[in-house]
Amino acid sequence: MSSHSMSKNGNTDARTAMLQEKADDVQRVLDEPIVDLWLLRELALTEGGLVNGQYSSIPKKATPISND
């Protein structure tokens, strides 16, 4: 195995770990009773966005509609 392929796999592993950590961060924000929209925005604007569209419930959670 060449060092080039090892480096490539290392980069892939690092990106996967970063995306998993980011997914965990996004989930923590969404699990709060009141969603911190500024923190969610910061997460969205950094590498990986909101982790590949995994969080389709964000609009519902971040902008609840009141039936009052």
PDB file of C-alpha atoms in Angstrom, residues 3 11 15-17 20 22 27 30 32 35 37 39-42 45-46 48 50 52-53 56 58 60-61 68:
ATOM      1  CA  SER A   3       1.729   6.237   1.482  1.00  0.00           C
ATOM      2  CA  ASN A  11      -8.169  12.270   5.347  1.00  0.00           C
ATOM      3  CA  ARG A  15     -13.565  13.941   7.647  1.00  0.00           C
ATOM      4  CA  THR A  16     -15.887  11.158   8.781  1.00  0.00           C
ATOM      5  CA  ALA A  17     -14.951  11.822  12.418  1.00  0.00           C
ATOM      6  CA  GLN A  20     -19.921  12.685  13.161  1.00  0.00           C
ATOM      7  CA  LYS A  22     -20.744  17.927  13.894  1.00  0.00           C
ATOM      8  CA  GLN A  27     -28.393  17.024  17.509  1.00  0.00           C
ATOM      9  CA  LEU A  30     -31.999  20.415  18.352  1.00  0.00           C
ATOM     10  CA  GLU A  32     -32.832  21.690  23.608  1.00  0.00           C
ATOM     11  CA  VAL A  35     -33.367  25.910  19.710  1.00  0.00           C
ATOM     12  CA  LEU A  37     -30.842  29.581  16.059  1.00  0.00           C
ATOM     13  CA  LEU A  39     -25.615  28.350  17.065  1.00  0.00           C
ATOM     14  CA  LEU A  40     -27.508  26.330  14.477  1.00  0.00           C
ATOM     15  CA  ARG A  41     -26.654  29.002  11.886  1.00  0.00           C
ATOM     16  CA  GLU A  42     -22.963  28.843  12.802  1.00  0.00           C
ATOM     17  CA  LEU A  45     -22.113  27.854   7.755  1.00  0.00           C
ATOM     18  CA  THR A  46     -19.070  25.745   8.633  1.00  0.00           C
ATOM     19  CA  GLY A  48     -20.153  20.022   6.223  1.00  0.00           C
ATOM     20  CA  LEU A  50     -25.871  20.574   8.511  1.00  0.00           C
ATOM     21  CA  ASN A  52     -25.662  16.254   4.292  1.00  0.00           C
ATOM     22  CA  GLY A  53     -29.329  17.062   4.776  1.00  0.00           C
ATOM     23  CA  SER A  56     -34.893  17.452   7.616  1.00  0.00           C
ATOM     24  CA  ILE A  58     -34.792  21.400  11.489  1.00  0.00           C
ATOM     25  CA  LYS A  60     -40.126  22.275  12.004  1.00  0.00           C
ATOM     26  CA  LYS A  61     -38.082  22.347  15.208  1.00  0.00           C
ATOM     27  CA  ASP A  68     -53.131  29.608  19.538  1.00  0.00           C
TER      28      ASP A  68
END
